[in-house]
Amino acid sequence: MTQIAPPARRSSKNPVVTALRFAFRVVCGVVILLDELVRPLYRPLIRRIAELRLMQAFEGWVARRSPYLVLVLIGVPYIVVEPLKFLALIGIANGHGKVGVLAFLLANLVSFVLIERIFSAGKAQLMTLRPMAWLITTAGAVRASVVSWLRLAELKARLRVLARWARLHLR
């Protein structure tokens, strides 16, 4: 099977476009870095929730739905959770630290657990929709590129060693 080469990158001489591309890369890098660093904290919880019979039944149900319904099932919690994260950060900035942190953690938990479970169960259906297949593939490529560029595997290994050292020496 022959593979289609990706389109050549267009070099823009427009400084605004160059600045926007750089800002986009920085934002992606920060988001992916934070996600990669925080995900190990949630991973055991996600694994336990995924093992629940109720969640397995829900994932099976999602897997049997149409691609458009899977898109709605992801979109509705996403539309609620993402603004909640932003509002939580505003609450923290306005002096409502405990409530803001709690809301932010809850929103991230819903995002990591519910949206991720729906996505993993319905990914095959979503990949049948050409725009979603492009978006999923492109997001995966961007993530892989940023992870490689930031050398996150090395960073996580160093952080594990540092955490192990801290546990042994700071008791």
mmCIF file with all atom_site columns, C-alpha atoms in Angstrom:
data_model
loop_
_atom_site.group_PDB
_atom_site.id
_atom_site.type_symbol
_atom_site.label_atom_id
_atom_site.label_alt_id
_atom_site.label_comp_id
_atom_site.label_asym_id
_atom_site.label_entity_id
_atom_site.label_seq_id
_atom_site.pdbx_PDB_ins_code
_atom_site.Cartn_x
_atom_site.Cartn_y
_atom_site.Cartn_z
_atom_site.occupancy
_atom_site.B_iso_or_equiv
_atom_site.pdbx_formal_charge
_atom_site.auth_seq_id
_atom_site.auth_comp_id
_atom_site.auth_asym_id
_atom_site.auth_atom_id
_atom_site.pdbx_PDB_model_num
ATOM 1   C CA . MET A 1 1   ? 0.000   0.000  0.000  1.00 0.00 ? 1   MET A CA 1
ATOM 2   C CA . THR A 1 2   ? 1.402   3.391  -0.955 1.00 0.00 ? 2   THR A CA 1
ATOM 3   C CA . GLN A 1 3   ? 1.294   6.190  1.513  1.00 0.00 ? 3   GLN A CA 1
ATOM 4   C CA . ILE A 1 4   ? 0.361   9.699  0.585  1.00 0.00 ? 4   ILE A CA 1
ATOM 5   C CA . ALA A 1 5   ? 2.982   12.231 1.570  1.00 0.00 ? 5   ALA A CA 1
ATOM 6   C CA . PRO A 1 6   ? 1.731   15.069 3.748  1.00 0.00 ? 6   PRO A CA 1
ATOM 7   C CA . PRO A 1 7   ? 1.473   18.418 2.003  1.00 0.00 ? 7   PRO A CA 1
ATOM 8   C CA . ALA A 1 8   ? 4.597   20.530 2.093  1.00 0.00 ? 8   ALA A CA 1
ATOM 9   C CA . ARG A 1 9   ? 4.559   23.232 4.729  1.00 0.00 ? 9   ARG A CA 1
ATOM 10  C CA . ARG A 1 10  ? 3.889   26.641 3.415  1.00 0.00 ? 10  ARG A CA 1
ATOM 11  C CA . SER A 1 11  ? 6.368   29.166 4.600  1.00 0.00 ? 11  SER A CA 1
ATOM 12  C CA . SER A 1 12  ? 4.685   32.397 5.527  1.00 0.00 ? 12  SER A CA 1
ATOM 13  C CA . LYS A 1 13  ? 6.525   35.685 5.417  1.00 0.00 ? 13  LYS A CA 1
ATOM 14  C CA . ASN A 1 14  ? 3.658   37.383 7.221  1.00 0.00 ? 14  ASN A CA 1
ATOM 15  C CA . PRO A 1 15  ? 4.902   38.152 10.754 1.00 0.00 ? 15  PRO A CA 1
ATOM 16  C CA . VAL A 1 16  ? 1.369   37.912 12.202 1.00 0.00 ? 16  VAL A CA 1
ATOM 17  C CA . VAL A 1 17  ? 0.906   34.391 10.828 1.00 0.00 ? 17  VAL A CA 1
ATOM 18  C CA . THR A 1 18  ? 4.371   33.422 12.075 1.00 0.00 ? 18  THR A CA 1
ATOM 19  C CA . ALA A 1 19  ? 3.580   34.813 15.540 1.00 0.00 ? 19  ALA A CA 1
ATOM 20  C CA . LEU A 1 20  ? 0.219   33.017 15.621 1.00 0.00 ? 20  LEU A CA 1
ATOM 21  C CA . ARG A 1 21  ? 1.852   29.715 14.650 1.00 0.00 ? 21  ARG A CA 1
ATOM 22  C CA . PHE A 1 22  ? 4.452   30.188 17.376 1.00 0.00 ? 22  PHE A CA 1
ATOM 23  C CA . ALA A 1 23  ? 1.766   31.044 19.956 1.00 0.00 ? 23  ALA A CA 1
ATOM 24  C CA . PHE A 1 24  ? -0.230  27.987 18.900 1.00 0.00 ? 24  PHE A CA 1
ATOM 25  C CA . ARG A 1 25  ? 2.839   25.773 19.357 1.00 0.00 ? 25  ARG A CA 1
ATOM 26  C CA . VAL A 1 26  ? 3.567   27.263 22.773 1.00 0.00 ? 26  VAL A CA 1
ATOM 27  C CA . VAL A 1 27  ? -0.026  26.770 23.945 1.00 0.00 ? 27  VAL A CA 1
ATOM 28  C CA . CYS A 1 28  ? -0.062  23.198 22.608 1.00 0.00 ? 28  CYS A CA 1
ATOM 29  C CA . GLY A 1 29  ? 3.266   22.529 24.284 1.00 0.00 ? 29  GLY A CA 1
ATOM 30  C CA . VAL A 1 30  ? 2.100   23.824 27.658 1.00 0.00 ? 30  VAL A CA 1
ATOM 31  C CA . VAL A 1 31  ? -1.211  21.939 27.511 1.00 0.00 ? 31  VAL A CA 1
ATOM 32  C CA . ILE A 1 32  ? 0.445   18.689 26.457 1.00 0.00 ? 32  ILE A CA 1
ATOM 33  C CA . LEU A 1 33  ? 3.202   19.082 29.045 1.00 0.00 ? 33  LEU A CA 1
ATOM 34  C CA . LEU A 1 34  ? 0.682   19.651 31.840 1.00 0.00 ? 34  LEU A CA 1
ATOM 35  C CA . ASP A 1 35  ? -1.440  16.755 30.609 1.00 0.00 ? 35  ASP A CA 1
ATOM 36  C CA . GLU A 1 36  ? 1.556   14.419 30.505 1.00 0.00 ? 36  GLU A CA 1
ATOM 37  C CA . LEU A 1 37  ? 2.678   15.448 33.989 1.00 0.00 ? 37  LEU A CA 1
ATOM 38  C CA . VAL A 1 38  ? -0.775  15.256 35.618 1.00 0.00 ? 38  VAL A CA 1
ATOM 39  C CA . ARG A 1 39  ? -2.049  12.112 33.878 1.00 0.00 ? 39  ARG A CA 1
ATOM 40  C CA . PRO A 1 40  ? -0.004  9.705  36.073 1.00 0.00 ? 40  PRO A CA 1
ATOM 41  C CA . LEU A 1 41  ? -1.863  11.070 39.091 1.00 0.00 ? 41  LEU A CA 1
ATOM 42  C CA . TYR A 1 42  ? -5.220  10.184 37.516 1.00 0.00 ? 42  TYR A CA 1
ATOM 43  C CA . ARG A 1 43  ? -4.160  6.942  35.788 1.00 0.00 ? 43  ARG A CA 1
ATOM 44  C CA . PRO A 1 44  ? -4.909  4.578  38.734 1.00 0.00 ? 44  PRO A CA 1
ATOM 45  C CA . LEU A 1 45  ? -8.347  6.151  39.171 1.00 0.00 ? 45  LEU A CA 1
ATOM 46  C CA . ILE A 1 46  ? -9.072  5.938  35.447 1.00 0.00 ? 46  ILE A CA 1
ATOM 47  C CA . ARG A 1 47  ? -7.988  2.286  35.425 1.00 0.00 ? 47  ARG A CA 1
ATOM 48  C CA . ARG A 1 48  ? -10.262 1.451  38.372 1.00 0.00 ? 48  ARG A CA 1
ATOM 49  C CA . ILE A 1 49  ? -13.225 3.235  36.875 1.00 0.00 ? 49  ILE A CA 1
ATOM 50  C CA . ALA A 1 50  ? -12.651 1.518  33.514 1.00 0.00 ? 50  ALA A CA 1
ATOM 51  C CA . GLU A 1 51  ? -12.743 -1.862 35.293 1.00 0.00 ? 51  GLU A CA 1
ATOM 52  C CA . LEU A 1 52  ? -16.202 -1.228 36.769 1.00 0.00 ? 52  LEU A CA 1
ATOM 53  C CA . ARG A 1 53  ? -18.956 -3.319 35.169 1.00 0.00 ? 53  ARG A CA 1
ATOM 54  C CA . LEU A 1 54  ? -21.131 -0.237 34.854 1.00 0.00 ? 54  LEU A CA 1
ATOM 55  C CA . MET A 1 55  ? -18.416 1.606  32.919 1.00 0.00 ? 55  MET A CA 1
ATOM 56  C CA . GLN A 1 56  ? -17.723 -1.423 30.713 1.00 0.00 ? 56  GLN A CA 1
ATOM 57  C CA . ALA A 1 57  ? -21.446 -1.679 29.935 1.00 0.00 ? 57  ALA A CA 1
ATOM 58  C CA . PHE A 1 58  ? -21.529 2.052  29.178 1.00 0.00 ? 58  PHE A CA 1
ATOM 59  C CA . GLU A 1 59  ? -18.492 1.759  26.874 1.00 0.00 ? 59  GLU A CA 1
ATOM 60  C CA . GLY A 1 60  ? -20.125 -1.185 25.089 1.00 0.00 ? 60  GLY A CA 1
ATOM 61  C CA . TRP A 1 61  ? -23.264 0.874  24.646 1.00 0.00 ? 61  TRP A CA 1
ATOM 62  C CA . VAL A 1 62  ? -21.239 3.801  23.253 1.00 0.00 ? 62  VAL A CA 1
ATOM 63  C CA . ALA A 1 63  ? -19.377 1.481  20.866 1.00 0.00 ? 63  ALA A CA 1
ATOM 64  C CA . ARG A 1 64  ? -22.707 0.406  19.323 1.00 0.00 ? 64  ARG A CA 1
ATOM 65  C CA . ARG A 1 65  ? -23.922 3.965  18.662 1.00 0.00 ? 65  ARG A CA 1
ATOM 66  C CA . SER A 1 66  ? -23.735 5.912  15.419 1.00 0.00 ? 66  SER A CA 1
ATOM 67  C CA . PRO A 1 67  ? -20.733 8.198  14.857 1.00 0.00 ? 67  PRO A CA 1
ATOM 68  C CA . TYR A 1 68  ? -22.900 11.305 15.186 1.00 0.00 ? 68  TYR A CA 1
ATOM 69  C CA . LEU A 1 69  ? -24.341 10.193 18.514 1.00 0.00 ? 69  LEU A CA 1
ATOM 70  C CA . VAL A 1 70  ? -20.813 9.439  19.788 1.00 0.00 ? 70  VAL A CA 1
ATOM 71  C CA . LEU A 1 71  ? -19.859 12.959 18.726 1.00 0.00 ? 71  LEU A CA 1
ATOM 72  C CA . VAL A 1 72  ? -22.790 14.364 20.717 1.00 0.00 ? 72  VAL A CA 1
ATOM 73  C CA . LEU A 1 73  ? -21.913 12.145 23.703 1.00 0.00 ? 73  LEU A CA 1
ATOM 74  C CA . ILE A 1 74  ? -18.413 13.639 23.721 1.00 0.00 ? 74  ILE A CA 1
ATOM 75  C CA . GLY A 1 75  ? -19.499 17.153 22.846 1.00 0.00 ? 75  GLY A CA 1
ATOM 76  C CA . VAL A 1 76  ? -22.074 17.694 25.580 1.00 0.00 ? 76  VAL A CA 1
ATOM 77  C CA . PRO A 1 77  ? -19.786 16.997 28.563 1.00 0.00 ? 77  PRO A CA 1
ATOM 78  C CA . TYR A 1 78  ? -16.959 18.829 26.791 1.00 0.00 ? 78  TYR A CA 1
ATOM 79  C CA . ILE A 1 79  ? -19.120 21.931 26.311 1.00 0.00 ? 79  ILE A CA 1
ATOM 80  C CA . VAL A 1 80  ? -19.910 21.862 30.054 1.00 0.00 ? 80  VAL A CA 1
ATOM 81  C CA . VAL A 1 81  ? -16.468 20.879 31.406 1.00 0.00 ? 81  VAL A CA 1
ATOM 82  C CA . GLU A 1 82  ? -14.178 23.222 29.469 1.00 0.00 ? 82  GLU A CA 1
ATOM 83  C CA . PRO A 1 83  ? -15.947 26.465 30.479 1.00 0.00 ? 83  PRO A CA 1
ATOM 84  C CA . LEU A 1 84  ? -16.089 25.140 34.052 1.00 0.00 ? 84  LEU A CA 1
ATOM 85  C CA . LYS A 1 85  ? -12.289 24.843 34.070 1.00 0.00 ? 85  LYS A CA 1
ATOM 86  C CA . PHE A 1 86  ? -12.012 28.440 32.920 1.00 0.00 ? 86  PHE A CA 1
ATOM 87  C CA . LEU A 1 87  ? -14.555 29.646 35.491 1.00 0.00 ? 87  LEU A CA 1
ATOM 88  C CA . ALA A 1 88  ? -12.713 27.735 38.209 1.00 0.00 ? 88  ALA A CA 1
ATOM 89  C CA . LEU A 1 89  ? -9.483  29.529 37.299 1.00 0.00 ? 89  LEU A CA 1
ATOM 90  C CA . ILE A 1 90  ? -11.308 32.859 37.419 1.00 0.00 ? 90  ILE A CA 1
ATOM 91  C CA . GLY A 1 91  ? -12.683 31.887 40.846 1.00 0.00 ? 91  GLY A CA 1
ATOM 92  C CA . ILE A 1 92  ? -9.172  31.088 42.080 1.00 0.00 ? 92  ILE A CA 1
ATOM 93  C CA . ALA A 1 93  ? -7.916  34.430 40.739 1.00 0.00 ? 93  ALA A CA 1
ATOM 94  C CA . ASN A 1 94  ? -10.760 36.237 42.543 1.00 0.00 ? 94  ASN A CA 1
ATOM 95  C CA . GLY A 1 95  ? -9.870  34.760 45.922 1.00 0.00 ? 95  GLY A CA 1
ATOM 96  C CA . HIS A 1 96  ? -12.153 31.726 45.997 1.00 0.00 ? 96  HIS A CA 1
ATOM 97  C CA . GLY A 1 97  ? -9.233  29.311 46.209 1.00 0.00 ? 97  GLY A CA 1
ATOM 98  C CA . LYS A 1 98  ? -10.829 26.242 47.780 1.00 0.00 ? 98  LYS A CA 1
ATOM 99  C CA . VAL A 1 99  ? -13.982 26.304 45.661 1.00 0.00 ? 99  VAL A CA 1
ATOM 100 C CA . GLY A 1 100 ? -11.990 27.146 42.528 1.00 0.00 ? 100 GLY A CA 1
ATOM 101 C CA . VAL A 1 101 ? -9.460  24.357 43.037 1.00 0.00 ? 101 VAL A CA 1
ATOM 102 C CA . LEU A 1 102 ? -12.230 21.880 43.829 1.00 0.00 ? 102 LEU A CA 1
ATOM 103 C CA . ALA A 1 103 ? -14.189 22.896 40.708 1.00 0.00 ? 103 ALA A CA 1
ATOM 104 C CA . PHE A 1 104 ? -11.039 22.732 38.574 1.00 0.00 ? 104 PHE A CA 1
ATOM 105 C CA . LEU A 1 105 ? -10.117 19.271 39.863 1.00 0.00 ? 105 LEU A CA 1
ATOM 106 C CA . LEU A 1 106 ? -13.667 18.023 39.422 1.00 0.00 ? 106 LEU A CA 1
ATOM 107 C CA . ALA A 1 107 ? -13.814 19.365 35.860 1.00 0.00 ? 107 ALA A CA 1
ATOM 108 C CA . ASN A 1 108 ? -10.495 17.706 35.045 1.00 0.00 ? 108 ASN A CA 1
ATOM 109 C CA . LEU A 1 109 ? -11.654 14.460 36.611 1.00 0.00 ? 109 LEU A CA 1
ATOM 110 C CA . VAL A 1 110 ? -14.814 14.466 34.496 1.00 0.00 ? 110 VAL A CA 1
ATOM 111 C CA . SER A 1 111 ? -12.712 15.320 31.471 1.00 0.00 ? 111 SER A CA 1
ATOM 112 C CA . PHE A 1 112 ? -10.164 12.570 32.113 1.00 0.00 ? 112 PHE A CA 1
ATOM 113 C CA . VAL A 1 113 ? -12.693 9.912  33.050 1.00 0.00 ? 113 VAL A CA 1
ATOM 114 C CA . LEU A 1 114 ? -15.972 10.460 31.225 1.00 0.00 ? 114 LEU A CA 1
ATOM 115 C CA . ILE A 1 115 ? -14.823 12.127 28.016 1.00 0.00 ? 115 ILE A CA 1
ATOM 116 C CA . GLU A 1 116 ? -11.797 9.855  27.684 1.00 0.00 ? 116 GLU A CA 1
ATOM 117 C CA . ARG A 1 117 ? -13.900 6.709  28.203 1.00 0.00 ? 117 ARG A CA 1
ATOM 118 C CA . ILE A 1 118 ? -16.470 7.864  25.641 1.00 0.00 ? 118 ILE A CA 1
ATOM 119 C CA . PHE A 1 119 ? -13.690 8.719  23.191 1.00 0.00 ? 119 PHE A CA 1
ATOM 120 C CA . SER A 1 120 ? -11.896 5.403  23.576 1.00 0.00 ? 120 SER A CA 1
ATOM 121 C CA . ALA A 1 121 ? -15.163 3.471  23.221 1.00 0.00 ? 121 ALA A CA 1
ATOM 122 C CA . GLY A 1 122 ? -16.372 5.476  20.231 1.00 0.00 ? 122 GLY A CA 1
ATOM 123 C CA . LYS A 1 123 ? -13.104 6.213  18.422 1.00 0.00 ? 123 LYS A CA 1
ATOM 124 C CA . ALA A 1 124 ? -13.784 3.645  15.687 1.00 0.00 ? 124 ALA A CA 1
ATOM 125 C CA . GLN A 1 125 ? -17.118 5.314  14.895 1.00 0.00 ? 125 GLN A CA 1
ATOM 126 C CA . LEU A 1 126 ? -15.578 8.794  14.953 1.00 0.00 ? 126 LEU A CA 1
ATOM 127 C CA . MET A 1 127 ? -12.871 7.689  12.531 1.00 0.00 ? 127 MET A CA 1
ATOM 128 C CA . THR A 1 128 ? -15.599 6.959  9.965  1.00 0.00 ? 128 THR A CA 1
ATOM 129 C CA . LEU A 1 129 ? -16.355 10.688 9.807  1.00 0.00 ? 129 LEU A CA 1
ATOM 130 C CA . ARG A 1 130 ? -13.741 12.241 7.523  1.00 0.00 ? 130 ARG A CA 1
ATOM 131 C CA . PRO A 1 131 ? -13.379 15.565 9.425  1.00 0.00 ? 131 PRO A CA 1
ATOM 132 C CA . MET A 1 132 ? -13.112 13.752 12.761 1.00 0.00 ? 132 MET A CA 1
ATOM 133 C CA . ALA A 1 133 ? -10.591 11.269 11.352 1.00 0.00 ? 133 ALA A CA 1
ATOM 134 C CA . TRP A 1 134 ? -8.487  14.206 10.154 1.00 0.00 ? 134 TRP A CA 1
ATOM 135 C CA . LEU A 1 135 ? -8.814  15.985 13.508 1.00 0.00 ? 135 LEU A CA 1
ATOM 136 C CA . ILE A 1 136 ? -7.941  12.876 15.548 1.00 0.00 ? 136 ILE A CA 1
ATOM 137 C CA . THR A 1 137 ? -4.991  12.015 13.306 1.00 0.00 ? 137 THR A CA 1
ATOM 138 C CA . THR A 1 138 ? -3.706  15.600 13.270 1.00 0.00 ? 138 THR A CA 1
ATOM 139 C CA . ALA A 1 139 ? -4.068  15.992 17.045 1.00 0.00 ? 139 ALA A CA 1
ATOM 140 C CA . GLY A 1 140 ? -2.193  12.725 17.543 1.00 0.00 ? 140 GLY A CA 1
ATOM 141 C CA . ALA A 1 141 ? 0.589   13.875 15.234 1.00 0.00 ? 141 ALA A CA 1
ATOM 142 C CA . VAL A 1 142 ? 0.849   17.259 16.988 1.00 0.00 ? 142 VAL A CA 1
ATOM 143 C CA . ARG A 1 143 ? 0.935   15.544 20.376 1.00 0.00 ? 143 ARG A CA 1
ATOM 144 C CA . ALA A 1 144 ? 3.623   13.082 19.245 1.00 0.00 ? 144 ALA A CA 1
ATOM 145 C CA . SER A 1 145 ? 5.655   15.936 17.783 1.00 0.00 ? 145 SER A CA 1
ATOM 146 C CA . VAL A 1 146 ? 5.419   18.042 20.958 1.00 0.00 ? 146 VAL A CA 1
ATOM 147 C CA . VAL A 1 147 ? 6.171   15.061 23.224 1.00 0.00 ? 147 VAL A CA 1
ATOM 148 C CA . SER A 1 148 ? 9.216   14.258 21.106 1.00 0.00 ? 148 SER A CA 1
ATOM 149 C CA . TRP A 1 149 ? 10.341  17.881 20.949 1.00 0.00 ? 149 TRP A CA 1
ATOM 150 C CA . LEU A 1 150 ? 9.985   18.367 24.722 1.00 0.00 ? 150 LEU A CA 1
ATOM 151 C CA . ARG A 1 151 ? 11.644  14.993 25.391 1.00 0.00 ? 151 ARG A CA 1
ATOM 152 C CA . LEU A 1 152 ? 8.857   14.191 27.836 1.00 0.00 ? 152 LEU A CA 1
ATOM 153 C CA . ALA A 1 153 ? 9.911   10.553 28.247 1.00 0.00 ? 153 ALA A CA 1
ATOM 154 C CA . GLU A 1 154 ? 13.269  11.725 29.619 1.00 0.00 ? 154 GLU A CA 1
ATOM 155 C CA . LEU A 1 155 ? 11.602  14.365 31.780 1.00 0.00 ? 155 LEU A CA 1
ATOM 156 C CA . LYS A 1 156 ? 9.159   11.855 33.270 1.00 0.00 ? 156 LYS A CA 1
ATOM 157 C CA . ALA A 1 157 ? 11.980  9.386  33.959 1.00 0.00 ? 157 ALA A CA 1
ATOM 158 C CA . ARG A 1 158 ? 13.958  12.116 35.742 1.00 0.00 ? 158 ARG A CA 1
ATOM 159 C CA . LEU A 1 159 ? 10.889  13.157 37.734 1.00 0.00 ? 159 LEU A CA 1
ATOM 160 C CA . ARG A 1 160 ? 10.317  9.528  38.808 1.00 0.00 ? 160 ARG A CA 1
ATOM 161 C CA . VAL A 1 161 ? 13.924  9.305  40.018 1.00 0.00 ? 161 VAL A CA 1
ATOM 162 C CA . LEU A 1 162 ? 13.561  12.610 41.850 1.00 0.00 ? 162 LEU A CA 1
ATOM 163 C CA . ALA A 1 163 ? 10.279  11.491 43.453 1.00 0.00 ? 163 ALA A CA 1
ATOM 164 C CA . ARG A 1 164 ? 11.862  8.190  44.542 1.00 0.00 ? 164 ARG A CA 1
ATOM 165 C CA . TRP A 1 165 ? 14.835  10.075 46.017 1.00 0.00 ? 165 TRP A CA 1
ATOM 166 C CA . ALA A 1 166 ? 12.500  12.505 47.814 1.00 0.00 ? 166 ALA A CA 1
ATOM 167 C CA . ARG A 1 167 ? 10.451  9.650  49.296 1.00 0.00 ? 167 ARG A CA 1
ATOM 168 C CA . LEU A 1 168 ? 13.585  7.968  50.619 1.00 0.00 ? 168 LEU A CA 1
ATOM 169 C CA . HIS A 1 169 ? 15.363  11.055 51.936 1.00 0.00 ? 169 HIS A CA 1
ATOM 170 C CA . LEU A 1 170 ? 12.579  13.360 53.075 1.00 0.00 ? 170 LEU A CA 1
ATOM 171 C CA . ARG A 1 171 ? 10.795  11.073 55.502 1.00 0.00 ? 171 ARG A CA 1
#
